[in-house]
Amino acid sequence: MNRLSTIGHRIAKRIVFFGSNRYCNVCRRNWRKFRSFGVIPREDACCPGCDSLERHRLAWEFFQRKTDLFDDRPKRVLHVAAERCMEPLFRRELGRNYVTADLMDPRADHQWDVMAIPQPDESFDVIYCSHVLEHVLDDRKALAEFYRVLTTGGWAVLNVPITATQTYEDPSITDPVERERLFGQKDHVRRYGPDYVNRLREAGFRVEVICKTDLFSELEIARLGLCVELTGEIYFCTK
């Protein structure tokens, strides 16, 4: 377990049971406790009703509190590797201007490779891509594509797990067992550090990093099960 993961587990053990109940803001239901989840199981992480994880509950609240996503003005929205807990909500709120893309998932509207998105420049007003780039062989190429297809004045949320002090990758490592040892999962090709923000800026984005404490009180953080370090941050990118 890396240093950041260890810190996250220690924090979770200290305050994960702060308060009496858990609340999922995605499916809007109360629970006594969330389910455990993860390769290294995180206690109190996954909603029993909709399967939302910490990062989903953080992002969903951010979209509602800090963006214009649901202000009823038409927007062309691209959701990459759409999470099952969030996709129905987006479709209900955004209608036919909302499209999903995933290279492998047949449920997606389009089977697109994010390193070569088959769409014209400035095709989307909003892009949401969470915990995908750590699977992508050339993430810089994918970021350049996101920048290209985003409209001028548009915005994107491009989140990744930050599990290292500095981004580490080695394309020569292809063995699944070795990838799991070094990158945390068999299908990951790198670990990101806080320097991820530099890759976003190199692609052309203006970047704001939003933490859970920017959105929630301590009580809300505990009730939503966002205590662990691995909840992550929101990488809000504008063009």
XYZ file of C-alpha atoms in Angstrom:
239
model
C 0.000 0.000 0.000
C 1.425 3.413 -0.923
C 1.813 6.274 1.521
C -1.305 8.205 0.434
C -3.481 5.094 0.624
C -2.158 4.363 4.116
C -2.959 7.890 5.232
C -6.443 7.570 3.752
C -7.143 4.334 5.627
C -5.933 5.870 8.897
C -8.229 8.858 8.433
C -11.141 6.573 7.585
C -10.603 4.506 10.723
C -10.571 7.627 12.877
C -13.733 9.335 11.657
C -15.667 7.100 9.289
C -18.381 6.475 11.889
C -18.736 10.146 12.854
C -22.485 10.744 13.101
C -25.231 8.140 13.148
C -26.249 7.640 9.507
C -24.985 7.736 5.955
C -26.681 9.641 3.153
C -26.234 9.154 -0.596
C -26.858 12.405 -2.454
C -26.976 10.537 -5.775
C -29.978 8.300 -5.048
C -31.116 10.471 -2.100
C -31.428 7.648 0.391
C -30.309 7.215 3.976
C -28.364 4.180 5.157
C -26.987 2.958 8.431
C -23.682 2.287 6.720
C -22.232 2.085 3.208
C -20.699 -1.152 1.876
C -16.973 -1.781 1.626
C -15.365 -1.520 -1.807
C -11.995 -1.686 -3.538
C -9.028 -3.915 -4.372
C -7.871 -2.951 -0.892
C -11.348 -2.741 0.671
C -12.384 0.679 1.943
C -15.011 0.449 4.645
C -18.144 2.570 4.323
C -17.483 3.455 0.668
C -20.234 2.162 -1.632
C -23.939 3.067 -1.504
C -26.052 -0.119 -1.171
C -28.782 1.442 -3.303
C -27.094 2.907 -6.393
C -23.456 1.765 -5.982
C -22.135 5.329 -5.862
C -18.624 5.686 -4.456
C -17.002 8.611 -2.695
C -15.877 10.249 -5.940
C -19.384 10.040 -7.423
C -21.023 11.697 -4.440
C -18.395 14.455 -4.502
C -18.803 15.073 -8.244
C -22.601 15.003 -8.165
C -22.706 17.681 -5.494
C -20.142 19.765 -7.372
C -22.224 19.701 -10.546
C -25.254 20.941 -8.666
C -23.623 23.550 -6.437
C -20.832 24.972 -8.568
C -21.691 24.594 -12.262
C -24.355 25.628 -14.761
C -24.926 22.040 -15.894
C -28.561 21.914 -14.807
C -29.661 25.499 -15.540
C -31.983 24.391 -18.401
C -29.918 26.039 -21.136
C -29.082 23.515 -23.909
C -25.605 22.007 -23.638
C -23.893 19.269 -25.583
C -22.482 16.975 -22.916
C -20.005 14.113 -23.364
C -19.747 11.602 -20.509
C -16.840 9.175 -20.870
C -17.187 5.744 -19.230
C -20.515 6.723 -17.713
C -21.038 5.485 -14.168
C -24.222 3.470 -13.774
C -25.225 5.396 -10.673
C -25.069 8.755 -12.507
C -25.975 8.082 -16.138
C -29.782 7.841 -15.615
C -29.773 11.139 -13.713
C -27.857 12.902 -16.474
C -30.163 11.498 -19.156
C -33.237 12.626 -17.244
C -31.916 16.139 -16.672
C -30.067 16.762 -19.955
C -32.082 14.865 -22.551
C -30.833 14.098 -26.047
C -27.894 16.527 -25.851
C -26.222 14.081 -23.438
C -24.110 11.309 -24.977
C -21.907 8.609 -23.480
C -18.735 7.109 -24.889
C -16.729 4.053 -23.887
C -14.269 2.032 -25.928
C -15.295 -1.297 -24.391
C -18.800 -0.964 -22.928
C -21.558 -1.874 -25.443
C -24.085 0.067 -23.329
C -22.462 3.353 -24.305
C -23.944 5.492 -27.062
C -20.594 5.454 -28.866
C -17.549 3.156 -28.762
C -14.933 5.901 -29.021
C -11.250 5.859 -28.240
C -10.492 9.011 -26.232
C -7.094 9.227 -27.919
C -8.872 9.801 -31.262
C -12.417 11.122 -30.754
C -14.237 10.994 -34.110
C -15.945 14.372 -33.716
C -15.280 17.860 -35.123
C -13.515 20.564 -33.138
C -15.644 22.264 -30.458
C -18.374 19.602 -30.472
C -19.185 19.634 -26.736
C -19.915 22.298 -24.149
C -19.228 19.978 -21.205
C -17.058 16.874 -20.805
C -17.058 14.599 -17.759
C -14.391 11.908 -17.536
C -13.621 10.360 -14.154
C -11.053 7.679 -13.313
C -10.433 6.766 -16.948
C -7.080 8.308 -17.892
C -5.116 5.951 -15.644
C -6.232 3.214 -18.095
C -5.227 5.126 -21.245
C -1.829 4.399 -22.806
C -1.252 7.987 -23.991
C -3.132 10.263 -21.622
C -1.577 13.402 -23.125
C -3.105 12.508 -26.474
C -6.485 11.991 -24.776
C -6.241 15.347 -22.996
C -5.411 17.044 -26.293
C -8.525 15.446 -27.795
C -10.710 16.619 -24.920
C -9.375 20.144 -25.402
C -9.985 19.983 -29.162
C -13.621 18.845 -28.973
C -14.524 21.204 -26.105
C -16.102 24.509 -27.114
C -14.359 27.771 -26.345
C -15.906 28.854 -23.054
C -16.848 25.257 -22.235
C -15.701 23.255 -19.229
C -14.642 19.753 -18.342
C -14.260 17.713 -15.167
C -11.332 15.357 -15.718
C -10.734 13.468 -12.494
C -8.101 10.827 -11.792
C -7.073 8.970 -8.629
C -4.094 10.638 -6.961
C -2.190 7.757 -5.363
C 1.445 8.845 -5.564
C 3.572 11.824 -4.635
C 4.548 12.175 -8.319
C 3.106 10.693 -11.489
C 4.801 7.416 -12.410
C 4.392 5.420 -15.627
C 6.386 2.914 -17.629
C 4.891 1.795 -20.992
C 7.221 -1.193 -21.087
C 5.325 -2.784 -18.180
C 2.592 -4.921 -19.738
C 2.371 -7.864 -17.329
C -0.967 -7.582 -15.438
C 0.528 -8.801 -12.161
C 3.330 -6.265 -12.346
C 0.907 -3.503 -13.295
C -1.224 -4.317 -10.269
C 1.843 -4.205 -8.039
C 3.117 -0.908 -9.395
C -0.047 0.908 -10.471
C -2.706 -0.534 -8.150
C -4.794 -2.433 -10.724
C -4.081 -4.816 -13.582
C -5.646 -2.447 -16.105
C -3.886 0.711 -14.875
C -0.878 2.019 -16.778
C 0.267 4.740 -14.351
C -0.134 6.271 -10.907
C -0.925 9.968 -10.780
C 0.505 12.467 -8.339
C -0.535 16.072 -7.686
C 1.563 17.052 -10.722
C -1.348 15.761 -12.848
C -2.524 19.362 -12.956
C 0.545 20.172 -15.074
C -0.600 17.731 -17.771
C -3.968 19.445 -17.883
C -2.349 22.844 -18.285
C 0.040 21.544 -20.940
C -3.046 20.487 -22.932
C -4.233 24.109 -22.833
C -6.763 24.043 -20.000
C -7.142 26.558 -17.224
C -7.461 24.412 -14.105
C -9.085 24.847 -10.706
C -8.701 22.093 -8.115
C -11.702 21.794 -5.784
C -11.488 19.777 -2.571
C -14.321 18.257 -0.576
C -13.810 20.873 2.136
C -14.638 23.534 -0.476
C -18.106 22.016 -0.820
C -18.996 20.386 2.489
C -18.902 20.894 6.215
C -17.158 18.294 8.384
C -20.532 16.829 9.303
C -21.574 16.552 5.638
C -18.255 14.934 4.728
C -18.802 12.250 7.354
C -22.466 11.670 6.517
C -21.675 11.279 2.805
C -18.814 8.883 3.569
C -16.128 11.143 2.094
C -13.641 10.834 4.933
C -10.954 8.824 3.153
C -8.134 10.548 1.308
C -8.997 8.578 -1.826
C -12.210 10.596 -2.220
C -9.949 12.792 -4.351
C -10.436 16.232 -5.821
C -12.384 17.816 -8.650
C -10.216 18.934 -11.573
C -12.335 21.675 -13.153
C -10.928 22.596 -16.550
C -12.006 25.497 -18.741
C -11.127 26.477 -22.308
